[in-house]
Amino acid sequence: MFETLIKFFKFCDEENRKKFTGSIFVGILNSFFMALRIGAVAVMLRGVIGTAIEGKAFETKTIWLSFAIMCVSIIGGIITRKITSMWQCEGGYRTCAKKRIEIAEHLRYLPMGYFNENSLGEITSVTTNTMESVGDVATRAVMMVFQGLLDTSLIILMLFFFDWRIALVALAGFALFEFVNFFMRFAVKNVSADKIRDDAAEIGKVLEYIQGIAEVKAYNLVGTRSRELNEVINRRKKTLIKMEMRCIPVSNIQSFVAKLSGVAMMITSLYFYLAGSMALADCATMLVCSFMLFNALEAGGNYSALLRVIDLGVTKASKILALPTMDINGRDNAVVEPVETTKALIQATSIDFAYDKRKIIDGVSLSIPEHSTTAIVGPSGGGKTTLCHLLARFWDVDKGNVTLNGKDVRDYSMDNLMKNFSFVFQNVYLFHDTIANNIRFGQPDAPMEKVIAAAKKACCHDFISALPDGYDTVIGEAGGSLSGGERQRISIARAIMKDSPIIILDEATANVDPENERDLMQAIKELTQEKTVIMIAHRLKTVRNADNIIVIDHGRIAEQGKHDDLVKLGGIYARFIDSRKEAVSWKL
């Protein structure tokens, strides 16, 4: 139990760790104030019983002393409980909020291969369910379990001042309670792991179902996919029920042990009184204490079963944060100045790259002069997109090197390197936010005038203005409320706002209808003026005017040159051109 609490404290940042540490010290004060109630009861009982035995009048000062002690106990308890609750709540929730941000920042610098190996559901589960459980459960568990231990420990300690024999009985009950509590934590150990696993599986399956709903309907797989989703949901439901069913019997035994310990204190106190070895007032005080002692411990004991959830949640989040990132600060922490945007020259020398032991790029060397347009073409799966990702350092090459402006891309900090690249992908992702904020995504503080200017260059000002709220229109997640061409033009406006010297277009016009193509081509023209352009393209009109055309096949450069020269070779590129001309000539 203490290992879990220590692990959680280490997981917290320094500021929130101080809150938890402070709450423990204030909690000790709270326990002291709670224990004072025994003193108030003892003063009153001794006064009442002593007066009755001796036949004297009950002294008013006894009442006032007992009342004063009780007031101090109640007021002090309220104040300290409020402070501990606030500090623990703030510490728990702020820790998880910061860890979510920290995980998001960490994910930025992980190799792209991590996201291929790990499902979206797994990542989403850690940043949502897991962190929510840690924040919510940790706050309650730390507050209830630790406070229960403190309250009980201090009351037992105070009992030693009244009668050490009863204190030993209470201590034995406390030890037995903790022994049973250990079995409760052990009972839910494996189920807690299953719960977190099923949480991730459920989120992953829900996301998969929603994102693929169009295909599910198109292929009439609604029943099949619903069955799969229902199976995952039902499995999680069974896991949660299993967890509760394992906790309930042990929790009942815990409660029985707590009550039995109280009964043992009562019987022992009465025995000592009848045997003449305990005063009546002390016996009465012990009887009252037997009802008070295990209340806090019993409440905390029920929450202790959830400590395993905290342990696993912290471990899961820490595992992501411990994943080795790419060297984002530059090789050997070299201090490198930001790239001059007027000299964007990219060169790759004998680069290799493999994914899952399958070689994707094999010994590629190329040079891209500044202010030039390079088109990358080739068969599907040949390595075109991977090559672009290596040039922009989405991944690190296995062999060889990629240089920007004469310096290895690994010698630049990741943030400085990314300032020099803008991307327009085939599948555009827009955020659930206003159109203006999507455009100014790279410059959140940019004025509206710059946003509108970028939108006009990207040929999307007119359709944005026609929307009900204009630039303040909130678009659905991934831009689902806009057409493909509209999403592409907004992404180009975003790239124009960034104003990077190198533009990478990954089949940006592949899925655009003819009505949007003219506006999109004009937007791309505005984006690429006086830029270094690298484009992956399948359309003849976007390829033939490139300064250099690189044909990638099976991870190698098969052909390279200008359009006319490559056509004369009669190789892969010539066949690519012929197939495109034939496709264009098709009529319905």
Coordinates of C-alpha atoms in Angstrom, one line a residue:
M1 CA 0.0 0.0 0.0
F2 CA 2.7 2.5 1.0
E3 CA 4.7 1.5 -2.2
T4 CA 1.7 2.6 -4.3
L5 CA 1.4 5.9 -2.4
I6 CA 5.1 6.5 -2.8
K7 CA 4.9 5.7 -6.5
F8 CA 2.1 8.2 -6.9
F9 CA 4.0 10.9 -5.0
K10 CA 7.0 10.4 -7.3
F11 CA 4.6 10.6 -10.3
C12 CA 3.5 14.0 -9.2
D13 CA 5.4 17.1 -10.1
E14 CA 7.1 19.1 -7.4
E15 CA 4.4 21.6 -6.8
N16 CA 1.6 19.1 -6.4
R17 CA 3.9 16.7 -4.4
K18 CA 4.2 19.6 -1.9
K19 CA 0.4 19.8 -1.7
F20 CA 0.1 16.1 -0.9
T21 CA 3.0 16.2 1.6
G22 CA 1.4 19.2 3.2
S23 CA -2.0 17.5 3.3
I24 CA -0.4 14.6 5.2
F25 CA 1.0 16.9 7.9
V26 CA -2.4 18.7 8.1
G27 CA -4.0 15.3 8.2
I28 CA -2.0 14.4 11.3
L29 CA -3.4 17.6 12.9
N30 CA -6.8 16.5 11.8
S31 CA -6.3 13.1 13.4
F32 CA -5.2 14.8 16.6
F33 CA -8.3 16.9 16.7
M34 CA -10.4 13.8 16.1
A35 CA -8.7 12.0 19.0
L36 CA -9.4 15.0 21.3
R37 CA -13.1 13.9 21.3
I38 CA -12.0 11.0 23.5
G39 CA -10.5 13.5 25.9
A40 CA -13.8 15.5 25.9
V41 CA -15.8 12.3 26.6
A42 CA -13.4 11.2 29.3
V43 CA -13.5 14.5 31.1
M44 CA -17.3 14.5 31.1
L45 CA -17.7 10.8 32.1
R46 CA -15.1 11.2 35.0
G47 CA -17.0 14.2 36.2
V48 CA -20.4 12.6 36.1
I49 CA -19.4 9.2 37.5
G50 CA -17.0 10.7 40.1
T51 CA -19.8 13.1 41.3
A52 CA -22.3 10.3 41.5
I53 CA -20.0 8.0 43.5
E54 CA -18.9 10.7 45.9
G55 CA -22.3 12.3 46.2
K56 CA -21.1 15.8 45.4
A57 CA -22.7 18.4 43.2
F58 CA -21.6 18.3 39.6
E59 CA -19.1 21.1 38.9
T60 CA -19.8 23.5 36.1
K61 CA -16.2 23.8 35.2
T62 CA -16.2 20.1 34.2
I63 CA -18.9 20.8 31.6
W64 CA -17.1 23.9 30.3
L65 CA -13.8 22.0 30.0
S66 CA -15.4 19.1 28.2
F67 CA -17.3 21.6 26.0
A68 CA -14.1 23.5 25.2
I69 CA -12.2 20.4 24.3
M70 CA -15.1 19.2 22.1
C71 CA -15.3 22.7 20.4
V72 CA -11.5 22.6 19.7
S73 CA -11.9 19.1 18.3
I74 CA -14.8 19.9 16.0
I75 CA -13.6 23.3 14.8
G76 CA -10.0 22.1 14.3
G77 CA -11.3 19.0 12.6
I78 CA -13.5 21.0 10.2
I79 CA -10.6 23.4 9.3
T80 CA -8.0 20.7 8.9
R81 CA -10.3 18.4 6.9
K82 CA -11.2 21.2 4.5
I83 CA -7.5 22.0 4.0
T84 CA -6.5 18.4 3.4
S85 CA -9.4 17.8 1.1
M86 CA -8.7 20.9 -1.0
W87 CA -4.9 20.2 -1.2
Q88 CA -5.5 16.5 -2.1
C89 CA -8.1 17.3 -4.7
E90 CA -6.0 20.0 -6.3
G91 CA -2.9 17.9 -6.2
G92 CA -4.6 14.9 -7.7
Y93 CA -6.5 16.6 -10.5
R94 CA -3.7 19.1 -11.4
T95 CA -1.2 16.3 -11.5
C96 CA -3.3 14.4 -14.0
A97 CA -4.0 17.5 -16.1
K98 CA -0.2 18.2 -16.2
K99 CA 0.6 14.6 -17.1
R100 CA -1.9 14.7 -19.9
I101 CA -0.1 17.7 -21.3
E102 CA 3.3 16.1 -20.7
I103 CA 2.2 12.9 -22.5
A104 CA 0.9 15.0 -25.4
E105 CA 4.2 16.8 -25.6
H106 CA 6.1 13.6 -25.3
L107 CA 4.1 12.0 -28.1
R108 CA 5.2 14.8 -30.4
Y109 CA 8.8 13.6 -30.4
L110 CA 8.2 9.9 -30.6
P111 CA 9.2 8.1 -33.9
M112 CA 6.1 7.7 -36.1
G113 CA 6.6 3.9 -35.9
Y114 CA 5.2 4.0 -32.3
F115 CA 1.8 5.1 -33.6
N116 CA 1.8 2.2 -36.1
E117 CA 2.6 -0.3 -33.3
N118 CA 0.1 1.1 -30.8
S119 CA -3.6 1.5 -31.4
L120 CA -5.3 4.8 -31.1
G121 CA -7.5 3.3 -28.4
E122 CA -4.5 2.4 -26.2
I123 CA -3.1 6.0 -26.4
T124 CA -6.6 7.5 -25.9
S125 CA -7.3 5.3 -22.9
V126 CA -4.1 6.3 -21.1
T127 CA -4.8 10.1 -21.6
T128 CA -8.5 9.8 -20.8
N129 CA -9.7 6.9 -18.7
T130 CA -6.4 6.0 -17.0
M131 CA -5.6 9.6 -16.1
E132 CA -9.1 10.3 -15.0
S133 CA -9.0 7.2 -12.8
V134 CA -5.7 8.2 -11.3
G135 CA -7.0 11.8 -10.6
D136 CA -10.3 10.7 -9.2
V137 CA -9.4 7.5 -7.4
A138 CA -6.1 8.7 -6.2
T139 CA -7.6 11.7 -4.5
R140 CA -10.2 9.7 -2.7
A141 CA -7.9 6.7 -1.9
V142 CA -5.1 8.9 -0.6
M143 CA -7.5 11.0 1.5
M144 CA -9.6 8.1 2.9
V145 CA -6.9 5.3 3.3
F146 CA -4.2 7.5 4.7
Q147 CA -6.5 9.5 6.9
G148 CA -8.1 6.3 8.2
L149 CA -4.6 5.0 9.1
L150 CA -3.7 8.3 10.8
D151 CA -7.0 8.6 12.8
T152 CA -6.8 5.0 14.0
S153 CA -3.1 5.2 14.9
L154 CA -3.5 8.4 16.9
I155 CA -6.6 7.1 18.8
I156 CA -4.7 3.9 19.7
L157 CA -1.8 6.0 20.8
M158 CA -4.1 8.0 23.0
L159 CA -5.6 4.8 24.5
F160 CA -2.2 3.9 25.9
F161 CA -2.5 7.0 28.1
F162 CA -5.8 5.6 29.5
D163 CA -5.2 1.8 29.7
W164 CA -2.4 0.0 27.9
R165 CA -4.2 -3.3 28.0
I166 CA -7.2 -1.9 26.0
A167 CA -4.7 -0.2 23.7
L168 CA -3.1 -3.6 22.9
V169 CA -6.5 -5.1 22.2
A170 CA -7.2 -2.2 19.7
L171 CA -3.7 -2.7 18.2
A172 CA -4.4 -6.4 17.7
G173 CA -7.7 -5.5 16.0
F174 CA -5.9 -3.0 13.8
A175 CA -3.3 -5.6 12.8
L176 CA -6.0 -8.1 11.9
F177 CA -7.9 -5.5 9.9
E178 CA -4.7 -4.7 7.8
F179 CA -4.1 -8.4 7.3
V180 CA -7.6 -8.8 5.8
N181 CA -7.1 -5.6 3.8
F182 CA -3.9 -7.1 2.3
F183 CA -6.0 -10.0 0.9
M184 CA -8.5 -7.5 -0.6
R185 CA -5.7 -5.8 -2.5
F186 CA -4.3 -9.1 -3.5
A187 CA -7.7 -10.3 -4.7
V188 CA -8.2 -7.4 -7.1
K189 CA -4.6 -7.4 -8.3
N190 CA -5.1 -9.2 -11.6
V191 CA -8.6 -7.9 -12.1
S192 CA -7.3 -4.3 -12.0
A193 CA -4.9 -5.1 -14.8
D194 CA -7.9 -6.6 -16.8
K195 CA -9.9 -3.5 -16.1
I196 CA -7.3 -1.1 -17.6
R197 CA -6.8 -3.5 -20.5
D198 CA -10.5 -3.7 -21.2
D199 CA -10.9 0.1 -20.9
A200 CA -8.3 0.5 -23.7
A201 CA -10.0 -2.2 -25.8
E202 CA -13.4 -0.6 -25.4
I203 CA -12.2 2.9 -26.4
G204 CA -10.2 1.5 -29.4
K205 CA -13.2 -0.5 -30.7
V206 CA -15.6 2.5 -30.2
L207 CA -13.2 4.8 -32.2
E208 CA -12.8 2.1 -34.9
Y209 CA -16.5 1.7 -35.2
I210 CA -17.2 5.4 -35.4
Q211 CA -14.4 6.2 -37.8
G212 CA -15.3 3.3 -40.1
I213 CA -19.1 3.8 -39.9
A214 CA -19.3 4.7 -43.6
E215 CA -17.5 1.4 -44.7
V216 CA -19.6 -0.5 -42.2
K217 CA -22.8 0.7 -43.7
A218 CA -21.5 0.5 -47.3
Y219 CA -20.7 -3.2 -46.9
N220 CA -23.7 -4.0 -44.7
L221 CA -21.6 -5.0 -41.8
V222 CA -23.6 -3.1 -39.2
G223 CA -24.6 -6.3 -37.4
T224 CA -21.1 -7.8 -37.5
R225 CA -19.3 -4.7 -36.3
S226 CA -22.0 -4.1 -33.6
R227 CA -21.5 -7.6 -32.3
E228 CA -17.7 -7.0 -32.0
L229 CA -18.3 -3.7 -30.2
N230 CA -20.9 -5.3 -27.9
E231 CA -18.5 -8.1 -27.1
V232 CA -15.8 -5.7 -26.0
I233 CA -18.4 -3.7 -23.9
N234 CA -19.7 -6.8 -22.3
R235 CA -16.2 -8.1 -21.5
R236 CA -15.5 -4.8 -19.7
K237 CA -18.8 -5.0 -17.9
K238 CA -17.9 -8.6 -16.7
T239 CA -14.5 -7.4 -15.6
L240 CA -16.0 -4.6 -13.5
I241 CA -18.6 -7.0 -12.0
K242 CA -15.8 -9.5 -11.3
M243 CA -13.8 -6.7 -9.5
E244 CA -16.7 -5.8 -7.4
M245 CA -17.6 -9.4 -6.5
R246 CA -14.0 -10.0 -5.4
C247 CA -14.0 -6.9 -3.2
I248 CA -17.5 -7.3 -1.6
P249 CA -16.8 -10.6 0.4
V250 CA -13.4 -9.3 1.7
S251 CA -14.9 -5.9 2.4
N252 CA -17.6 -7.6 4.5
I253 CA -14.9 -9.5 6.4
Q254 CA -13.1 -6.3 7.0
S255 CA -16.2 -4.7 8.4
F256 CA -16.8 -7.8 10.6
V257 CA -13.2 -7.6 11.9
A258 CA -13.6 -3.9 12.7
K259 CA -16.9 -4.5 14.6
L260 CA -15.4 -7.6 16.3
S261 CA -12.4 -5.6 17.5
G262 CA -14.8 -3.0 19.0
V263 CA -16.8 -5.7 20.7
A264 CA -13.5 -7.2 22.0
M265 CA -12.6 -3.8 23.5
M266 CA -16.0 -3.6 25.2
I267 CA -15.8 -7.1 26.7
T268 CA -12.2 -6.6 27.8
S269 CA -13.1 -3.2 29.4
L270 CA -16.1 -4.7 31.3
Y271 CA -14.0 -7.6 32.4
F272 CA -11.3 -5.4 33.8
Y273 CA -13.9 -3.2 35.6
L274 CA -15.7 -6.2 37.1
A275 CA -12.3 -7.6 38.2
G276 CA -11.6 -4.3 39.9
S277 CA -8.6 -3.4 37.8
M278 CA -10.2 -0.5 35.9
A279 CA -12.2 2.5 37.1
L280 CA -15.8 2.9 36.1
A281 CA -15.1 6.2 34.3
D282 CA -12.2 4.6 32.3
C283 CA -14.4 1.6 31.4
A284 CA -17.2 3.9 30.2
T285 CA -14.6 5.9 28.1
M286 CA -13.3 2.7 26.6
L287 CA -16.8 1.6 25.7
V288 CA -17.4 4.9 23.8
C289 CA -14.0 4.6 22.1
S290 CA -14.8 1.1 20.9
F291 CA -17.5 2.7 18.7
M292 CA -15.3 5.5 17.4
L293 CA -12.0 3.7 16.7
F294 CA -12.5 1.8 13.5
N295 CA -15.0 4.2 11.7
A296 CA -12.3 6.0 9.7
L297 CA -10.3 2.9 9.2
E298 CA -13.2 0.9 7.8
A299 CA -14.1 3.7 5.4
G300 CA -10.5 3.9 4.2
G301 CA -10.1 0.1 4.0
N302 CA -12.9 -0.1 1.4
Y303 CA -11.1 2.4 -0.8
S304 CA -7.8 0.6 -0.5
A305 CA -8.9 -1.9 -3.1
L306 CA -8.6 0.9 -5.6
L307 CA -4.9 1.5 -4.9
R308 CA -4.1 -1.1 -7.4
V309 CA -5.9 0.9 -10.1
I310 CA -3.7 3.9 -9.1
D311 CA -0.6 1.7 -9.3
L312 CA -1.4 0.4 -12.8
G313 CA -2.5 3.9 -14.0
V314 CA 0.7 5.5 -12.9
T315 CA 2.8 2.6 -14.4
K316 CA 1.0 2.9 -17.7
A317 CA 1.5 6.7 -17.9
S318 CA 5.1 6.5 -16.8
K319 CA 5.7 3.8 -19.4
I320 CA 4.7 6.2 -22.2
L321 CA 6.7 9.0 -20.7
A322 CA 9.8 6.7 -20.5
L323 CA 9.6 5.8 -24.2
P324 CA 12.8 7.0 -25.9
T325 CA 12.1 10.0 -28.0
M326 CA 14.1 11.1 -31.1
D327 CA 17.0 13.4 -30.2
I328 CA 14.9 16.5 -30.2
N329 CA 17.6 18.8 -28.9
G330 CA 20.2 18.0 -31.5
R331 CA 22.9 15.4 -31.6
D332 CA 25.0 15.4 -28.4
N333 CA 22.9 18.5 -27.4
A334 CA 24.7 20.5 -29.9
V335 CA 23.6 24.2 -30.0
V336 CA 22.6 24.9 -33.6
E337 CA 21.1 28.1 -34.9
P338 CA 17.7 28.0 -36.6
V339 CA 17.9 27.3 -40.3
E340 CA 18.0 30.3 -42.6
T341 CA 14.8 30.3 -44.5
T342 CA 16.5 31.7 -47.6
K343 CA 18.7 28.6 -48.1
A344 CA 16.5 25.5 -47.9
L345 CA 18.7 22.8 -49.6
I346 CA 17.9 19.2 -48.8
Q347 CA 20.3 16.3 -49.5
A348 CA 20.1 12.6 -48.7
T349 CA 23.1 10.4 -48.9
S350 CA 22.8 6.6 -49.1
I351 CA 19.9 6.5 -46.7
D352 CA 18.3 3.2 -45.5
F353 CA 15.2 2.7 -43.5
A354 CA 13.4 -0.4 -42.4
Y355 CA 10.2 -0.9 -40.5
D356 CA 9.5 -4.2 -38.7
K357 CA 12.6 -5.6 -40.3
R358 CA 11.2 -4.8 -43.8
K359 CA 13.4 -2.5 -45.7
I360 CA 11.4 0.4 -47.1
I361 CA 14.1 2.8 -48.3
D362 CA 17.3 1.2 -49.8
G363 CA 20.3 3.3 -50.5
V364 CA 18.6 6.5 -51.7
S365 CA 20.7 9.5 -52.5
L366 CA 19.2 12.8 -53.8
S367 CA 19.7 16.5 -53.8
I368 CA 16.9 19.1 -53.8
P369 CA 18.0 22.7 -54.6
E370 CA 16.2 25.6 -53.0
H371 CA 13.2 27.2 -54.8
S372 CA 12.9 24.0 -56.9
T373 CA 10.0 21.7 -57.4
T374 CA 10.7 18.0 -57.0
A375 CA 8.0 15.4 -57.9
I376 CA 8.2 11.9 -56.4
V377 CA 6.2 9.3 -58.3
G378 CA 6.2 5.5 -58.4
P379 CA 4.1 2.4 -57.7
S380 CA 2.0 2.2 -54.6
G381 CA 3.9 0.9 -51.7
G382 CA 7.2 1.9 -53.3
G383 CA 8.3 4.2 -50.4
K384 CA 7.3 7.7 -51.6
T385 CA 5.7 8.8 -48.4
T386 CA 8.3 7.2 -46.2
L387 CA 11.0 9.1 -48.1
C388 CA 9.3 12.4 -47.5
H389 CA 8.9 11.5 -43.8
L390 CA 12.6 10.8 -43.6
L391 CA 13.5 14.1 -45.3
A392 CA 11.4 15.9 -42.7
R393 CA 12.7 13.7 -39.9
F394 CA 9.4 12.1 -38.9
W395 CA 11.7 9.1 -38.5
D396 CA 15.4 8.8 -38.2
V397 CA 17.3 7.0 -41.0
D398 CA 19.0 3.7 -40.2
K399 CA 22.0 4.4 -42.4
G400 CA 23.3 7.4 -44.3
N401 CA 22.2 10.9 -43.5
V402 CA 19.8 13.7 -44.5
T403 CA 21.1 17.3 -44.4
L404 CA 19.2 20.6 -44.5
N405 CA 21.3 23.6 -45.6
G406 CA 24.4 21.5 -45.3
K407 CA 23.8 20.3 -41.7
D408 CA 22.5 16.9 -40.6
V409 CA 18.8 17.2 -39.6
R410 CA 19.7 15.4 -36.3
D411 CA 21.8 18.4 -35.4
Y412 CA 18.8 20.7 -35.3
S413 CA 16.4 20.8 -32.4
M414 CA 13.1 19.3 -33.5
D415 CA 11.2 22.6 -33.1
N416 CA 13.7 24.5 -35.2
L417 CA 13.6 21.8 -37.9
M418 CA 9.8 21.8 -38.1
K419 CA 9.7 25.6 -38.6
N420 CA 11.1 24.9 -42.0
F421 CA 8.5 22.5 -43.2
S422 CA 4.8 22.8 -44.1
F423 CA 2.7 19.8 -45.0
V424 CA -0.4 19.3 -47.0
F425 CA -1.5 15.7 -46.8
Q426 CA -4.0 13.8 -48.9
N427 CA -6.1 13.1 -45.7
V428 CA -6.5 16.4 -44.0
Y429 CA -7.1 16.6 -40.3
L430 CA -9.0 19.6 -39.0
F431 CA -9.7 20.1 -35.3
H432 CA -13.1 20.5 -33.6
D433 CA -12.7 24.3 -33.4
T434 CA -13.5 27.4 -35.3
I435 CA -12.3 27.7 -38.9
A436 CA -10.2 30.7 -37.9
N437 CA -8.4 28.7 -35.2
N438 CA -7.8 25.9 -37.6
I439 CA -6.1 28.2 -40.0
R440 CA -4.0 30.0 -37.3
F441 CA -3.2 26.6 -35.8
G442 CA 0.6 27.2 -36.1
Q443 CA 0.2 30.9 -34.9
P444 CA -2.5 30.9 -32.3
D445 CA -2.0 34.6 -31.6
A446 CA -2.1 35.7 -35.2
P447 CA -4.6 38.6 -35.9
M448 CA -7.7 38.0 -37.9
E449 CA -6.4 40.1 -40.8
K450 CA -3.6 37.5 -41.4
V451 CA -6.1 34.7 -41.2
I452 CA -8.4 36.3 -43.8
A453 CA -5.4 37.1 -46.1
A454 CA -4.2 33.4 -45.9
A455 CA -7.8 32.2 -46.6
K456 CA -8.0 34.5 -49.7
K457 CA -4.8 33.1 -51.1
A458 CA -6.0 29.6 -50.5
C459 CA -9.3 30.3 -52.3
C460 CA -11.4 29.5 -49.3
H461 CA -12.5 33.0 -48.2
D462 CA -15.7 32.9 -50.3
F463 CA -17.1 29.6 -49.0
I464 CA -16.1 30.5 -45.4
S465 CA -17.9 33.8 -45.6
A466 CA -21.0 32.0 -46.8
L467 CA -21.1 29.9 -43.7
P468 CA -23.6 30.9 -40.9
D469 CA -20.9 32.1 -38.5
G470 CA -18.2 32.8 -41.1
Y471 CA -14.7 32.3 -39.7
D472 CA -16.2 31.6 -36.2
T473 CA -18.0 28.5 -37.6
V474 CA -17.1 25.5 -35.5
I475 CA -16.4 22.6 -37.7
G476 CA -16.8 19.0 -36.7
E477 CA -14.0 16.8 -35.6
A478 CA -11.6 16.0 -38.5
G479 CA -13.6 18.6 -40.6
G480 CA -16.4 16.2 -41.3
S481 CA -18.9 19.0 -41.9
L482 CA -16.8 20.3 -44.9
S483 CA -16.2 18.8 -48.4
G484 CA -12.8 17.2 -49.2
G485 CA -11.8 20.2 -51.4
E486 CA -12.8 22.7 -48.7
R487 CA -10.8 20.8 -46.1
Q488 CA -7.8 20.8 -48.4
R489 CA -7.9 24.5 -49.0
I490 CA -8.2 25.2 -45.3
S491 CA -5.1 23.1 -44.7
I492 CA -3.3 25.1 -47.4
A493 CA -4.4 28.3 -45.7
R494 CA -2.9 26.9 -42.5
A495 CA 0.4 26.1 -44.4
I496 CA 0.4 29.6 -45.9
M497 CA 0.1 31.1 -42.4
K498 CA 3.1 29.1 -41.3
D499 CA 5.1 30.4 -44.2
S500 CA 7.8 27.7 -44.2
P501 CA 10.5 27.6 -46.9
I502 CA 9.9 23.9 -47.7
I503 CA 6.5 22.6 -48.7
I504 CA 5.7 18.9 -48.8
L505 CA 2.5 17.9 -50.7
D506 CA 1.5 14.3 -50.2
E507 CA -1.0 13.6 -53.0
A508 CA -2.9 16.8 -52.0
T509 CA -5.1 16.8 -55.2
A510 CA -5.7 13.0 -55.3
N511 CA -9.3 13.0 -54.1
V512 CA -10.5 16.4 -55.2
D513 CA -13.5 16.7 -57.5
P514 CA -13.2 18.7 -60.7
E515 CA -15.3 21.6 -59.3
N516 CA -12.8 22.1 -56.5
E517 CA -9.7 21.3 -58.5
R518 CA -9.2 24.8 -60.1
D519 CA -9.5 26.6 -56.7
L520 CA -7.2 24.0 -55.1
M521 CA -4.5 24.3 -57.8
Q522 CA -4.7 28.1 -57.4
A523 CA -4.3 27.7 -53.7
I524 CA -1.3 25.5 -54.1
K525 CA 0.2 28.0 -56.5
E526 CA -0.1 30.7 -53.9
L527 CA 1.4 28.4 -51.3
T528 CA 4.4 27.3 -53.3
Q529 CA 5.6 30.7 -54.6
E530 CA 9.3 31.1 -54.0
K531 CA 9.4 27.9 -52.0
T532 CA 11.2 24.6 -52.2
V533 CA 8.4 22.1 -53.1
I534 CA 8.4 18.3 -52.7
M535 CA 5.3 16.7 -54.1
I536 CA 4.0 13.1 -54.2
A537 CA 1.6 13.1 -57.1
H538 CA -0.3 10.8 -59.4
R539 CA -1.7 13.5 -61.7
L540 CA 0.1 14.3 -64.9
K541 CA -0.5 18.0 -64.8
T542 CA 1.1 18.3 -61.4
V543 CA 4.1 16.3 -62.3
R544 CA 5.2 17.3 -65.8
N545 CA 6.3 20.8 -64.9
A546 CA 8.5 19.8 -62.0
D547 CA 12.2 20.7 -62.1
N548 CA 13.1 17.2 -61.1
I549 CA 11.1 14.0 -61.1
I550 CA 12.2 11.1 -58.9
V551 CA 10.7 7.6 -59.6
I552 CA 10.7 5.4 -56.5
D553 CA 10.3 1.7 -56.9
H554 CA 10.8 -0.9 -54.1
G555 CA 12.6 1.7 -52.0
R556 CA 15.1 2.7 -54.6
I557 CA 15.4 5.5 -57.1
A558 CA 14.6 3.8 -60.4
E559 CA 14.7 6.9 -62.6
Q560 CA 15.4 10.6 -62.2
G561 CA 15.2 13.6 -64.5
K562 CA 12.8 16.0 -66.3
H563 CA 9.5 14.9 -67.8
D564 CA 10.6 14.8 -71.5
D565 CA 13.8 12.9 -70.7
L566 CA 12.1 10.3 -68.6
V567 CA 9.4 9.8 -71.3
K568 CA 12.1 9.0 -73.8
L569 CA 13.6 6.4 -71.5
G570 CA 10.5 4.3 -71.9
G571 CA 10.7 2.9 -68.4
I572 CA 8.5 3.1 -65.3
Y573 CA 7.7 6.8 -65.7
A574 CA 6.8 6.4 -69.4
R575 CA 4.4 3.6 -68.4
F576 CA 3.0 5.8 -65.6
I577 CA 2.3 8.6 -68.1
D578 CA 0.7 6.3 -70.6
S579 CA -1.6 4.8 -67.9
R580 CA -2.6 8.3 -66.8
K581 CA -3.4 9.4 -70.4
E582 CA -5.5 6.3 -70.9
A583 CA -7.4 6.9 -67.7
V584 CA -8.1 10.5 -68.7
S585 CA -9.5 9.4 -72.0
W586 CA -12.1 7.1 -70.4
K587 CA -15.7 8.2 -70.9
L588 CA -18.9 7.1 -69.4

